[in-house]
Structures are given as C-alpha cells and as structure tokens.
Coordinates of C-alpha atoms and ligand atoms in Angstrom, one line a residue:
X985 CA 16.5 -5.5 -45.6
X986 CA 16.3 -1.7 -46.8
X987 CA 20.1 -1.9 -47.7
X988 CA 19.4 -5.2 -50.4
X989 CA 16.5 -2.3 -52.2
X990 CA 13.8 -4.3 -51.3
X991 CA 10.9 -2.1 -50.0
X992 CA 9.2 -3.2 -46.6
X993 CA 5.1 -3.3 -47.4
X994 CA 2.8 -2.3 -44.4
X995 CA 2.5 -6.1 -42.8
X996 CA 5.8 -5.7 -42.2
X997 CA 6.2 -2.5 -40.9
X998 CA 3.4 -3.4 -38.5
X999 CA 5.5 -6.0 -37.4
X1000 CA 8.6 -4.1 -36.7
X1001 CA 6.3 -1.4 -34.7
X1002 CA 5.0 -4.3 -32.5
X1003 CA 8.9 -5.2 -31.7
X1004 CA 9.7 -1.5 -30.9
X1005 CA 6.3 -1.4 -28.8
X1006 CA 7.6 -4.8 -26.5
X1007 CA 10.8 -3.4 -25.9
X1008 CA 10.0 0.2 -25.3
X1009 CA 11.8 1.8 -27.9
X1010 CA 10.1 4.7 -28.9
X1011 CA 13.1 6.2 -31.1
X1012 CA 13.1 3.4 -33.5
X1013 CA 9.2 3.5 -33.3
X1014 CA 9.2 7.6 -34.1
X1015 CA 11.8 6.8 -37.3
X1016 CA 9.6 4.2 -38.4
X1017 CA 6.8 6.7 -38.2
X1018 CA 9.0 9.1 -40.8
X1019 CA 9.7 6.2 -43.0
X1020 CA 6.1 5.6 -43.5
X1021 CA 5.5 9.3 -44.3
X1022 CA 8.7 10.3 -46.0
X1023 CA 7.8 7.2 -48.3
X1024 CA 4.1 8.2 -48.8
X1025 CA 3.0 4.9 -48.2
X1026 CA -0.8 4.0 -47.9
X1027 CA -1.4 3.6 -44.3
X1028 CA -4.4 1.4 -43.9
X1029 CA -6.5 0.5 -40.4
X1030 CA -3.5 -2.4 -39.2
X1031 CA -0.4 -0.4 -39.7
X1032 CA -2.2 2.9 -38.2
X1033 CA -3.5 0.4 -34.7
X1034 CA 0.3 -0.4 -34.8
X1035 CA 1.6 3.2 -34.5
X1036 CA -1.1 3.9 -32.0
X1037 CA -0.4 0.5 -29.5
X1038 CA 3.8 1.5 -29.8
X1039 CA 2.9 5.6 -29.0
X1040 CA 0.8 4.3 -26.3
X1041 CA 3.2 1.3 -24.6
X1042 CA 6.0 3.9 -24.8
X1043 CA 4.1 6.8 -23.0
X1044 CA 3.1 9.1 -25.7
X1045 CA 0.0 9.4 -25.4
X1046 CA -0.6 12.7 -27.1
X1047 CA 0.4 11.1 -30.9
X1048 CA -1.5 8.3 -30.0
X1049 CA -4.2 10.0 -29.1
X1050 CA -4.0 12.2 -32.7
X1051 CA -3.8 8.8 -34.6
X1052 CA -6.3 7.3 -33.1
X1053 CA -9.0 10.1 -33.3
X1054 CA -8.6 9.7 -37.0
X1055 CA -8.7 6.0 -36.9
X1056 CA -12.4 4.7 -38.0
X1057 CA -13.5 2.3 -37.3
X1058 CA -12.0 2.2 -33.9
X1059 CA -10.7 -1.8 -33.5
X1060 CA -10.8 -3.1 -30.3
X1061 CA -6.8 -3.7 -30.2
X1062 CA -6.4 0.1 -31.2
X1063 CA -8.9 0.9 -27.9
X1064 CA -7.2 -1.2 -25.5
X1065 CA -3.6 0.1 -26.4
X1066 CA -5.0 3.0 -25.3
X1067 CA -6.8 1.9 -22.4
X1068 CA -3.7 -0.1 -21.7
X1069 CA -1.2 3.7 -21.6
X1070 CA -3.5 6.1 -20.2
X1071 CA -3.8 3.6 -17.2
X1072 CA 0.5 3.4 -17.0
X1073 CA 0.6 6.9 -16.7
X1074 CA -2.2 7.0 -13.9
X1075 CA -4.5 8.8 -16.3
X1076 CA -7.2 6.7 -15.1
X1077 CA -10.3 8.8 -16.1
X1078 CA -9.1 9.0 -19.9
X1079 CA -8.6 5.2 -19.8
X1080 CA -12.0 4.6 -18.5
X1081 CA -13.9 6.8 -21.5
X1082 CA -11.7 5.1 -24.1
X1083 CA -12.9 1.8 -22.1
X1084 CA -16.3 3.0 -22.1
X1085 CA -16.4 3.7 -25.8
X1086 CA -15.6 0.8 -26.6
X1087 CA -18.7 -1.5 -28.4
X1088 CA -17.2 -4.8 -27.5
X1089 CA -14.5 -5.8 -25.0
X1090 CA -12.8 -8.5 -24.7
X1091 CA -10.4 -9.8 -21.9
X1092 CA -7.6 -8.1 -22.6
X1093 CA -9.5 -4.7 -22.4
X1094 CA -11.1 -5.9 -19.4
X1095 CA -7.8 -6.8 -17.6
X1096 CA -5.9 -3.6 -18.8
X1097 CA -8.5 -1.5 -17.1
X1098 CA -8.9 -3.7 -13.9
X1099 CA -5.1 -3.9 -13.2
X1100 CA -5.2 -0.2 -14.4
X1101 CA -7.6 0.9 -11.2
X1102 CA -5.6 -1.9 -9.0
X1103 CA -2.6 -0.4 -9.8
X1104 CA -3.6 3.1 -9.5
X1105 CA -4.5 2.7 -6.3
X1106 CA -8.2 2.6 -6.9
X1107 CA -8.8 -1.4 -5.4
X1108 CA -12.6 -0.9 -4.7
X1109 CA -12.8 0.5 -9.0
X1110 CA -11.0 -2.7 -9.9
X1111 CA -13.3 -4.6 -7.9
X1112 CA -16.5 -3.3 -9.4
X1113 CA -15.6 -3.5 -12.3
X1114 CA -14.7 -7.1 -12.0
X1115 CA -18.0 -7.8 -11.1
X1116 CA -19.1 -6.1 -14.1
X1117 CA -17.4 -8.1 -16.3
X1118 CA -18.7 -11.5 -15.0
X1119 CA -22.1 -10.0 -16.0
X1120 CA -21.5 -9.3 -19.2
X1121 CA -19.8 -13.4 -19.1
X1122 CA -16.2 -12.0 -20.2
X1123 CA -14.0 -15.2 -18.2
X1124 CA -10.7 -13.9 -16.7
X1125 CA -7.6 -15.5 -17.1
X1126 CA -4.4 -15.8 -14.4
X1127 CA -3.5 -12.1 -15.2
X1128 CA -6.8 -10.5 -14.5
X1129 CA -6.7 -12.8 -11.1
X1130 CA -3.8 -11.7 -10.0
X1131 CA -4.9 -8.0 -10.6
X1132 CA -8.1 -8.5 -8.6
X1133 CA -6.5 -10.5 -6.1
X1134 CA -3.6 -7.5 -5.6
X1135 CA -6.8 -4.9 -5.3
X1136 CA -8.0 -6.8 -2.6
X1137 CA -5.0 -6.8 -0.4
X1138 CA -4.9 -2.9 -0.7
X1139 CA -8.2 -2.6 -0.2
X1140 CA -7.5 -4.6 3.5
X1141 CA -11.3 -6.0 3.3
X1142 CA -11.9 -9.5 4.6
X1143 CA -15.5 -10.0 3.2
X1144 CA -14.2 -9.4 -0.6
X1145 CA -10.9 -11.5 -0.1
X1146 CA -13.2 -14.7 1.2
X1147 CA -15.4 -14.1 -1.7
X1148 CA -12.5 -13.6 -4.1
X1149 CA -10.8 -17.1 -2.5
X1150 CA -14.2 -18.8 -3.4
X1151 CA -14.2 -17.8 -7.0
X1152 CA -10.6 -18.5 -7.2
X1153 CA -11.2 -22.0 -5.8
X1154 CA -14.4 -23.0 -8.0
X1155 CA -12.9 -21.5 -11.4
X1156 CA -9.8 -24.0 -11.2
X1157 CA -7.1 -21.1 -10.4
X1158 CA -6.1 -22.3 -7.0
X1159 CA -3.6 -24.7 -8.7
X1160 CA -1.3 -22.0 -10.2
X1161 CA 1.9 -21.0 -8.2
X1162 CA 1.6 -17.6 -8.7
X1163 CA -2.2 -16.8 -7.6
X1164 CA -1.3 -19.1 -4.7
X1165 CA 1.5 -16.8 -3.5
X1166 CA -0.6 -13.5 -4.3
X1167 CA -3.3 -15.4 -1.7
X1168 CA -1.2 -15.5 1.2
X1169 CA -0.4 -11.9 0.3
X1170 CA -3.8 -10.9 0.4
X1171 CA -4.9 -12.7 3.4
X1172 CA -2.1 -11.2 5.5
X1173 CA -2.9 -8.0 4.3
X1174 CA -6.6 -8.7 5.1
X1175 CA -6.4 -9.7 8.7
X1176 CA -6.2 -13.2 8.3
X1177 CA -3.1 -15.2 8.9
X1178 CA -5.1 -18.1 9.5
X1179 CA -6.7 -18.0 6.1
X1180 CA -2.7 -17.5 4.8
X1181 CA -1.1 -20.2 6.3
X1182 CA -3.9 -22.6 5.4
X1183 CA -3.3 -22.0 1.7
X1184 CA 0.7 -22.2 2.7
X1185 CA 0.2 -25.1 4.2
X1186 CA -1.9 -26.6 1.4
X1187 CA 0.3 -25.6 -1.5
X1188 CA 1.4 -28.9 -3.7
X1189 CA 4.4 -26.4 -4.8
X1190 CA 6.1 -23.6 -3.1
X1191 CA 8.8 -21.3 -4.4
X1192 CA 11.0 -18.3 -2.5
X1193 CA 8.1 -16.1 -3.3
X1194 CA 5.9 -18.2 -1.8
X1195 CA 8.2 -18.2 1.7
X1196 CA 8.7 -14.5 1.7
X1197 CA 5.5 -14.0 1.4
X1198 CA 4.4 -16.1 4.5
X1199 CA 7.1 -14.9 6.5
X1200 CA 6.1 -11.2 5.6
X1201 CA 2.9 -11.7 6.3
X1202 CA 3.9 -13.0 10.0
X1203 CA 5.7 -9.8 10.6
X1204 CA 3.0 -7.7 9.4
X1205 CA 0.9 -9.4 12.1
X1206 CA 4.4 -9.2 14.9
X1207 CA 4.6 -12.9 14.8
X1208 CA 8.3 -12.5 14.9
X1209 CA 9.2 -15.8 16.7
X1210 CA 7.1 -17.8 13.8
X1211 CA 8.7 -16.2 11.1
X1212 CA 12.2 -17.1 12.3
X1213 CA 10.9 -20.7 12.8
X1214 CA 9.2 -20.6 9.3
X1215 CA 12.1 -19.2 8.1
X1216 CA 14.4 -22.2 9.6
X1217 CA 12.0 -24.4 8.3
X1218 CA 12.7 -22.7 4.9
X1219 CA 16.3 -23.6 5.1
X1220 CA 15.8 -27.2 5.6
X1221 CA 13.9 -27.5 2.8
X1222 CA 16.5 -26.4 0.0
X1223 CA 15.1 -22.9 -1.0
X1224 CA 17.2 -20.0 -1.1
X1225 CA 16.4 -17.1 0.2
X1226 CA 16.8 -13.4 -1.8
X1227 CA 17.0 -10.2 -0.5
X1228 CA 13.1 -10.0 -0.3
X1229 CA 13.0 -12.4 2.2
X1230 CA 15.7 -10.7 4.3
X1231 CA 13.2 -7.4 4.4
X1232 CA 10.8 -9.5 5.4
X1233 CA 12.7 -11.3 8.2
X1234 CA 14.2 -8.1 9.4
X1235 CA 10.8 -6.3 10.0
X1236 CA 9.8 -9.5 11.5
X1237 CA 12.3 -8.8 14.6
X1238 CA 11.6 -5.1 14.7
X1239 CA 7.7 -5.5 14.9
X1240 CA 8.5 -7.8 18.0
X1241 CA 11.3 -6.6 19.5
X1242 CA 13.5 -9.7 18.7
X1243 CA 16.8 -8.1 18.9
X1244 CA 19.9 -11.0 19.2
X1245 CA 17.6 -12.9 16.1
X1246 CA 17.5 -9.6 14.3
X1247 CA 21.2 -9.2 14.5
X1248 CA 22.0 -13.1 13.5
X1249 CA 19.9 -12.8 10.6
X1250 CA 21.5 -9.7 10.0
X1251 CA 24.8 -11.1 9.4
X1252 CA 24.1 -14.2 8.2
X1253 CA 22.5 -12.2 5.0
X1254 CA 25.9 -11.9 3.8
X1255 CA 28.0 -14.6 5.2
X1256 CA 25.9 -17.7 4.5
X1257 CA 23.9 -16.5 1.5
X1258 CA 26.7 -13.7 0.2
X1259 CA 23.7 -11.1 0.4
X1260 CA 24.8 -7.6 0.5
X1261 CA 22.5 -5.5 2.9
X1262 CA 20.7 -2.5 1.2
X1263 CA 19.3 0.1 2.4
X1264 CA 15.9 -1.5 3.6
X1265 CA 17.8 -3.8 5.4
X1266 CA 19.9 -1.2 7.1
X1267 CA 16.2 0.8 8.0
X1268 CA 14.9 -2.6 9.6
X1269 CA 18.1 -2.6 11.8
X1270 CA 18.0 0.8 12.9
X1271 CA 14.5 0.9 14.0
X1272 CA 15.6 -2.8 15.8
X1273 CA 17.7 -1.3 17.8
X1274 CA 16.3 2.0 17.7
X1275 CA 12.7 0.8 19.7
X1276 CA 15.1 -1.3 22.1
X1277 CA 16.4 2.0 22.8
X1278 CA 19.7 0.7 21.5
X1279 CA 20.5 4.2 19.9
X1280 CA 24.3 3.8 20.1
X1281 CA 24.4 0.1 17.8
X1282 CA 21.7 2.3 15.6
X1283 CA 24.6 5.1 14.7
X1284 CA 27.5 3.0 14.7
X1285 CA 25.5 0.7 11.8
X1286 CA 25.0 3.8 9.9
X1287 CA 28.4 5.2 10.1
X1288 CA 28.9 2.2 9.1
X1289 CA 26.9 1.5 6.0
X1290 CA 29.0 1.2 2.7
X1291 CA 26.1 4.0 0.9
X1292 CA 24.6 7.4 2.4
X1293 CA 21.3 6.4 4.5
X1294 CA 18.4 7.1 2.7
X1295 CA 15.3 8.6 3.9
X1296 CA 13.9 5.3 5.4
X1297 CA 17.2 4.6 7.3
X1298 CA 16.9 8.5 9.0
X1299 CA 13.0 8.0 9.2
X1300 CA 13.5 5.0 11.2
X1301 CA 15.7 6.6 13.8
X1302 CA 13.7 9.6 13.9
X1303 CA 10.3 7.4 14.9
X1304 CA 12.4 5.6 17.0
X1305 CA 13.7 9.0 18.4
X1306 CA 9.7 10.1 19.0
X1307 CA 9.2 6.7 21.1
X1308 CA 11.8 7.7 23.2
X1309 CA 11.9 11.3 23.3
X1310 CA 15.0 11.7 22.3
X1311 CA 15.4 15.1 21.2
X1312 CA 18.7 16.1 19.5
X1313 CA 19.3 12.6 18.0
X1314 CA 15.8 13.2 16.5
X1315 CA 16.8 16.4 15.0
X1316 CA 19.4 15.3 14.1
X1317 CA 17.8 12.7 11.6
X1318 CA 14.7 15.1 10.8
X1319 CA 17.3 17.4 9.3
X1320 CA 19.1 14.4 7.2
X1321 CA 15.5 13.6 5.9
X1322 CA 14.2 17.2 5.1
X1323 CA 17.9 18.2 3.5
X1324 CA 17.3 15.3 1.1
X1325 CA 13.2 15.3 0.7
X1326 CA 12.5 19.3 2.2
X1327 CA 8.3 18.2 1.6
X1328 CA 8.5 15.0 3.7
X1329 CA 5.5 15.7 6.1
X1330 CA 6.4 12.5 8.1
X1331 CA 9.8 14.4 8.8
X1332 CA 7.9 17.6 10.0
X1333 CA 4.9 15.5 11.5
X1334 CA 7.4 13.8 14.1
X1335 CA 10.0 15.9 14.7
X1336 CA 7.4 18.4 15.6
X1337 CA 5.7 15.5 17.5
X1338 CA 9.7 15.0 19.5
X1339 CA 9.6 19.1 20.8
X1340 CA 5.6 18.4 22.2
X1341 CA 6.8 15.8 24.0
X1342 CA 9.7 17.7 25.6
X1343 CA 7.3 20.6 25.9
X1344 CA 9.8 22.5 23.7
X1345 CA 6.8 25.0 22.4
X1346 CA 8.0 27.4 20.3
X1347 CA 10.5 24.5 18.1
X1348 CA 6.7 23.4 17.8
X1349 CA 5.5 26.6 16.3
X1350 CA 8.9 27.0 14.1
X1351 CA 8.6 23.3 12.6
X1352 CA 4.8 24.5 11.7
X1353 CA 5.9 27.6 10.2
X1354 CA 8.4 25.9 8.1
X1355 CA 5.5 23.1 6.9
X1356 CA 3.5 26.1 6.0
X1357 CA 6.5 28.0 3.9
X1358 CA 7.3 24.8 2.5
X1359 CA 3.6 24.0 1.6
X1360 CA 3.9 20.6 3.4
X1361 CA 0.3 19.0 3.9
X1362 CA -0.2 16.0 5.0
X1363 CA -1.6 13.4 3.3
X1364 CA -5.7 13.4 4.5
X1365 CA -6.7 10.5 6.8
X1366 CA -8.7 7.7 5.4
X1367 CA -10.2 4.8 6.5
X1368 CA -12.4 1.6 5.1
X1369 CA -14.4 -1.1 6.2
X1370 CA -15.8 -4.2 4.3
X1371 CA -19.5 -4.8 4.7
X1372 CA -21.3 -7.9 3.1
X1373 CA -19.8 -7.0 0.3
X1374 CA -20.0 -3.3 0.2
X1375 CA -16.5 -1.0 1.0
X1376 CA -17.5 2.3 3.2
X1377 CA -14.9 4.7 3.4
X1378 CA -14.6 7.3 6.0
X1379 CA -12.1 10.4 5.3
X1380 CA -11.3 12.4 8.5
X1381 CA -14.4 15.0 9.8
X1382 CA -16.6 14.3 6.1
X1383 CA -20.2 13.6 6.6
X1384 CA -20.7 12.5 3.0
X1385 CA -22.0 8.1 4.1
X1386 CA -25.6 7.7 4.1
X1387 CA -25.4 7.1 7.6
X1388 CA -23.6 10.1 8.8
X1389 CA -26.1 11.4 11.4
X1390 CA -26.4 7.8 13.4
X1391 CA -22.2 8.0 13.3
X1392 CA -22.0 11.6 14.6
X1393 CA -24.2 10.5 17.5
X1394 CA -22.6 7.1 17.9
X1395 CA -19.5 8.3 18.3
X1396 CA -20.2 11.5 20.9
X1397 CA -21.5 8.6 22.9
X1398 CA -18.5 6.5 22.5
X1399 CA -16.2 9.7 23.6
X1400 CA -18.2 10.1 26.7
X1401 CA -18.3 6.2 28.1
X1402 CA -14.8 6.0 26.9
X1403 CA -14.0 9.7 28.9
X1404 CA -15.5 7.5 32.1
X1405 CA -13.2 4.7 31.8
X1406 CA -10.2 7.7 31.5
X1407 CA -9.9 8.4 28.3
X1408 CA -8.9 12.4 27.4
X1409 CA -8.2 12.8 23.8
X1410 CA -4.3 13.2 22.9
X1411 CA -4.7 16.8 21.5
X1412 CA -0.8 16.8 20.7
X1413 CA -1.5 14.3 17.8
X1414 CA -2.9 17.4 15.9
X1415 CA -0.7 20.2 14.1
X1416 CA -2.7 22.4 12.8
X1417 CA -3.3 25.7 15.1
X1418 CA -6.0 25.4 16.7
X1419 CA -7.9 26.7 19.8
X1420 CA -7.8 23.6 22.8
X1421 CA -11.6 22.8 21.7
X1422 CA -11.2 22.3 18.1
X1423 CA -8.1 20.4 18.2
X1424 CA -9.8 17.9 20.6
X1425 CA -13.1 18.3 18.1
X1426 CA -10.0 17.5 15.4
X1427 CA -8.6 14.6 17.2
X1428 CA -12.0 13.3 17.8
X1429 CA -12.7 13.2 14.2
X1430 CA -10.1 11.0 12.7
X1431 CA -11.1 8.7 9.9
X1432 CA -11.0 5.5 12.0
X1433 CA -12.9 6.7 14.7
X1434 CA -15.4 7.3 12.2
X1435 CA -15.1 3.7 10.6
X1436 CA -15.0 2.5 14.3
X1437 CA -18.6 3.9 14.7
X1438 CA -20.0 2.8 11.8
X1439 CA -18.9 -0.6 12.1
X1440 CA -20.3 -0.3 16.2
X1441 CA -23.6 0.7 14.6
X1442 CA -24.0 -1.9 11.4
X1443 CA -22.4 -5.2 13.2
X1444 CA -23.7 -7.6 15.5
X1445 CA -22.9 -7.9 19.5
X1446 CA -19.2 -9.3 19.9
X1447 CA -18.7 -9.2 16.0
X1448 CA -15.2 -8.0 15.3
X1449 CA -14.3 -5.1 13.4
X1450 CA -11.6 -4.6 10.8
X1451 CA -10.9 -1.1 9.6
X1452 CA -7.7 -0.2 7.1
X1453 CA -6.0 3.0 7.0
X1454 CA -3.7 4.6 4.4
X1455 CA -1.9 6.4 7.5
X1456 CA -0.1 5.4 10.2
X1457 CA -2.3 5.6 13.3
X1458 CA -2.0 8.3 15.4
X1459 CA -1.3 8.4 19.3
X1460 CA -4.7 9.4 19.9
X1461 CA -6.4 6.9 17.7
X1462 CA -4.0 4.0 19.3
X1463 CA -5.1 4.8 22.7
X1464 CA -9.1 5.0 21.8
X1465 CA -8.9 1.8 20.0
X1466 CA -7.6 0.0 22.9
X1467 CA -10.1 1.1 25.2
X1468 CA -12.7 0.6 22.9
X1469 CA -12.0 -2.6 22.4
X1470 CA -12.6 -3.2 26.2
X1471 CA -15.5 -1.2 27.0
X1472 CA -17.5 -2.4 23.6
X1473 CA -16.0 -6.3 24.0
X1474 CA -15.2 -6.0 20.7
X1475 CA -12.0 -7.0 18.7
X1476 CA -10.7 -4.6 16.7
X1477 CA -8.1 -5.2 14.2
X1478 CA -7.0 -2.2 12.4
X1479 CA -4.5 -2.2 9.2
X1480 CA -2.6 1.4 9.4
X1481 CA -0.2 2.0 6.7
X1482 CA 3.1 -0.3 7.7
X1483 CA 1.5 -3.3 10.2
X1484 CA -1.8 -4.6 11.6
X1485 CA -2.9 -3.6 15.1
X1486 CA -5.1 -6.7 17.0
X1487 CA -6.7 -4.9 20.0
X1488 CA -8.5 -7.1 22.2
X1489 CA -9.7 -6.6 25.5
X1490 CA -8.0 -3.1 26.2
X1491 CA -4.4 -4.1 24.5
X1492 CA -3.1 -4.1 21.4
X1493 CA -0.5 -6.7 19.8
X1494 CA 2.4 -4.5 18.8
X1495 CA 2.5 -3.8 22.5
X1496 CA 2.5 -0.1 22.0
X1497 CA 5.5 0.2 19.5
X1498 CA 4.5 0.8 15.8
Ligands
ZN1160 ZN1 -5.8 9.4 14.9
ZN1161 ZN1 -1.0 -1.1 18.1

C-alpha cells in the first residue's frame, strides 16, 4: 500500500498494530511505531490503545507503560492490555493496580486477571476474585471457567471444586467438551476420582484429552490396573492416543509397580501408534524399573536413549537410588543432575539423604557444604486445607493462622499419643545443622503436620482430612500420617507435589513407594 503513494490514516494503522499484537511480532509493531512518528501523524486515543495492547501482548511492558501514563482518558481496552501483560510476565501486583484502577470492568478484564492469579500460581487470588465478580453481576464465559476451574485443581481443595461443579452445572457449561475435560482434571487433582469418573462416564462426547485425562487422573491416585483397562477400553473405541496419553499411562505403572504392562505399553508407543518416546517417557521407565529395583534394565534404557537424559530421567534413578540405598549408582546420577542444573536442591536433598542412609557422615556434611557455597535453598514447605469454603494455609514452623495456639498444643499432644504407639520422629529428613533437639523440633514442625492439626481441631469425629502440599512429602511426614490415620480413625488423603497419598487405617496406598 505505501509503495502505490497512498498514505495509511490512523484506522488503519490501528489495524495493522492489532495484527502485529496477535502474532507476536514486536519488530514490525516497533517500525510501525517510527512510522507514526517519523510521519508526524496525529495520534488520537484508538491508535495510542493500539500501540499500548501490541507493547504489552509482546512483553514490553516499560513502552507500554510510558504510553499509557499519557493516555487520558484511560479506555477499558487500553487497561486490560495491560492487565492482560503484566500478568504474562508474572508481574502480578502491577496487574492488579492497573485492575484496580480501572472504573468499569468488563469480562475480558475480569478473566485476564483471574487466569493471571491462576496461572501465576496464586489459585486461592483467582478464586476470590471470582467471587468478586459474581457480586458486582459480571457473567463469565468458557474462558474464565476454565481459568477458575484450572485454580481449583492447584489449589487441591475439595470444598471449592464441589461448589465450582455446582455453578458449572446450573450456568449451562457442563455441556462444553473442554470444561468437561478440565473437571475430571480437577477432581483428580482434588481427591476425588469418584467425582471424575462420574463426569467421564456422563460425557455425551469425549475426545483424546478427555482419555488422558481420566487415565492420568488414575495414576495420580496408583490405580494402575484401571488405567490400563481404561486405556484398552480407549482403543476399542476408535481414539488415538498422543504422547500425553503415553505419560500418563507410564506413570500409571510406576505409581503401582506394574512392571511387564509398563514395558508393553512402552513399546507399543512406537510400534502400533509410531510414537517416538521422549524424554518423560524414558523418566517413567526408569523409575519403573528403578522402584522394582530393576537397576540394570534402568541403565541399559538410558544408554540406550537416542537424546542425552535430562534431569527428570537422572532424577528418577537417583530417588529410585534413595529407595534402595544404592549408593554409587545414586551418585552417580546426582552428579549428571547437578553438572547440568548445579542449584537443583532435589539433587542435593537426596543424594545427601543416600550417604544418611549408609551412615556415610561426613559425604553428608560435604553435600551440605556444597548447598551452602552454591546458595541452594530449598523450596519452603507449604501446605493447605479447604474449609467450608475457606483455604488455610500452613507454611512449615509459622504461627501466623488465627488458631495458632490450639494447633501448637494440638499437635504436642498428637507427638506424644503417636510416640506411644512407636512413633520417633525421622530426624534424617532435616538438613540443616542442627543440634539432635531442634532438628526433631524441625521435623515436628513440617507444614502438613501443621494442616493435620488444624484439620484434627476444626472437623468432626471420623471426618476425613485432605491436606495438599507443594513438596514432596518427606520420610518423617509419610510415617506420621500413617499412624495418624490409625490412632485418630481418620482418613487422611494428602496431595504432595507428584501423586496423592490415601492413608487409611495405619497404611497408605502407594504402599510406601512415592
Ligand atoms: Zn515432612
Ligand atoms: Zn504414601
């Protein structure tokens, strides 16, 4: 158009700013930018919301943030392209005062700050601020659904994924595919496979996502067996599974031990669906055979891997390595891991874990000096639990709920009936150094413990308790939990970072490997 002489007028360039803002293109964007100035063209309030939604959708956020600032008055498309980038670069608090600012929202301001918090690992934010925009009689549409509905998951809490099933159901939703499949998700994730395989069961339409995600919710839970028959059952029906599936599958067999199925499905990845295994794949065999203490098959697949293991594959054999104490394979991987990743406190966390076991003291001390010269910290413990409708959250040894003094004392006398039915806290779980007392004090203090007294204190006789946990649970933690669960007659089901635990009456259902 420029090369016939004609000269482009604003609408125009507003529209060629929107293209380079969908596709990402911020050099295009930047010369249109020039053009504008070079060609001193008036740039009224639509071209100047343009130049602020493509600096924004492409990540610069410190132009858009100049043009806006002289943009008056703010328009609500202008806001929530801001709104909309500060979230994508997990700037969350700077999204939220734009959002705050702003004198009337509509639903795409809404959802761009909901799925902003969901996605920034803030669920319980996203959540709120749901509720706040019912209030204020804003209707959500599939997009801020599947935003709330994806908080929910990581947020583990059963109360707030019944009540988002109910408003899901009564506002019509429950008849599009994909909020369907982000259900199941959710329910999995929240402790309720029941719940999932209902709304599986139920579906009028079901695609591959819809599959993978029942069959990965089964080996979250270690219902292996299931998820190979679901997975047959799959077949039968037509639909073709993708590589997602496979992970899914995979980690089904590891979770419970299924060893011969792990390796058929294995192989028939490539051979019946012409698959290539990846390197999620290959970590779902190794740990496999690594927890069936099959360490030699382990090795021999990743020498034989057509791509250099990543972290997962050598983090797989190393917790496998912990399981078993098996020392030099362990440091073996440990070093693979911290040569590609040197701060990868799981690395230094069970290696160091490996030379307790063996009672190999000083590698203990040298793996801690290294953390410490590396600054390696490790991520701080956290726990939650869902309470009509309220989210507590217990970080390890903090005294900051309402109800601190009542879970202090709850939980000294849970340590002391537990110590009776012979308990003695797994002081080997804790890496700091320590005196004996305070790293039993330490141990004693982890987040779910915590959430385990609170939930002993606030729920009714024989009422189960679910607890999620952005860690994986420790030794120590595992152990308490079972007997807690026998001692209190209480079910405990606890989400830790990777799989759910069920403990019931003394035992838990990953049967001691996770
Ligand atoms: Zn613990
Ligand atoms: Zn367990």
């Amino acid at each position: 158009m420029k090369g016939s002489g004609l000269t482009p007028d604003p609408v125009i360039l507003a529209t060629v700013l929107s293209a380079c803002s969908r596709t990402g293109n911020l050099c295009f964007g930047q010369a249109i930018h020039s053009y504008i100035a070079e060609t001193n063209l008036q740039i009224d309030g639509r071209l100047l919301t343009a130049l602020i939604t493509m600096y924004s959708n492409c990540g610069s956020m410190e132009t858009a943030k100049k043009l806006y600032d002289g943009l008056s008055p703010k328009n609500p498309a202008a806001s929530t392209a801001m709104v909309f980038g500060y979230a994508k670069l997990n700037q969350i608090e700077l999204a939220r005062s734009v959002f705050d600012s702003m004198a009337d929202k509509d639903l795409v301001a809404w959802s761009a700050m909901i799925s902003g918090y969901a996605e920034s690992d803030r669920p319980a934010e996203a959540l709120k601020l749901f509720n706040e925009m019912q209030l204020s009689n804003v209707r959500p549409d599939k997009i801020t659904m599947l935003s709330v509905i994806s908080a929910c998951a990581n947020l583990g809490a059963l109360d707030q994924a019944h009540w988002v099933h109910t408003y899901v159901s009564n506002n019509g939703f429950n008849r599009v595919l994909s909020v369907n499949n982000a259900l199941i998700d959710m329910f999995s994730k929240c402790g309720s496979l029941t719940i999932a395989r209902k709304i599986f069961n139920e579906m009028p339409e079901r695609n591959v996502i819809t599959w993978t995600a029942m069959i990965t919710g089964l080996a979250m839970h270690g219902e292996g067996t299931t998820a190979i028959a679901l997975f047959d059952q799959m077949k039968l029906e037509g639909v073709r599974p993708n590589k997602v599936t496979f992970i899914g599958l995979l980690y089904a067999c590891s979770h419970s031990g299924l060893v011969e199925e792990g390796q058929r499905v294995f192989e028939s990845m490539s051979v019946d669906f012409g698959l290539e295994p990846e390197q999620q794949h290959c970590g779902c065999m190794v740990d496999l055979f690594g927890r069936a203490k099959l360490f030699k098959e382990a090795i021999d697949l990743i020498n034989s891997m057509p791509f250099q293991p990543n972290v997962v594959v050598w983090g797989s054999l190393l917790s496998a390595c912990r399981l078993h104490g098996e020392v030099e394979l362990g440091e073996l991987a440990a070093k693979r891991i911290l040569e590609m990743d040197p701060g990868h406190d799981g690395a230094y966390v069970l290696l160091s874990n490996i030379y307790a076991k063996a009672g190999r003291w000083r590698d203990v001390g040298e793996v801690r000096r290294s953390m410490r010269s590396q600054a390696v910290w490790k991520e701080r413990g956290c726990s939650w639990i869902g309470l009509d409708g309220e989210v507590h959250e217990f970080l390890m040894a903090e005294e900051l709920h309402p109800r601190s003094k009542e879970i202090y004392e709850k939980l000294d006398e849970m340590v002391k009936k537990l110590e009776d039915a012979g308990y003695s806290p797994h002081i080997g779980s804790v890496l700091v150094d320590l005196e004996e007392e305070e790293k039993r004090r330490a141990v004693l203090l982890h987040s779910e413990k915590l959430a385990l007294s609170f939930g002993l204190i606030s729920t009714g006789k024989g009422a189960s308790i679910r607890i999620a946990k952005n860690l994986r649970v420790c030794e120590d933690c595992h152990s308490f939990m079972k007997l807690a669960s026998k001692v209190f007659e209480r079910e405990i089901i606890v989400r830790d970072r990777t799989r759910f635990h069920h403990y019931r009456n003394g035992v838990c259902s990953c049967g001691d490997f996770w």
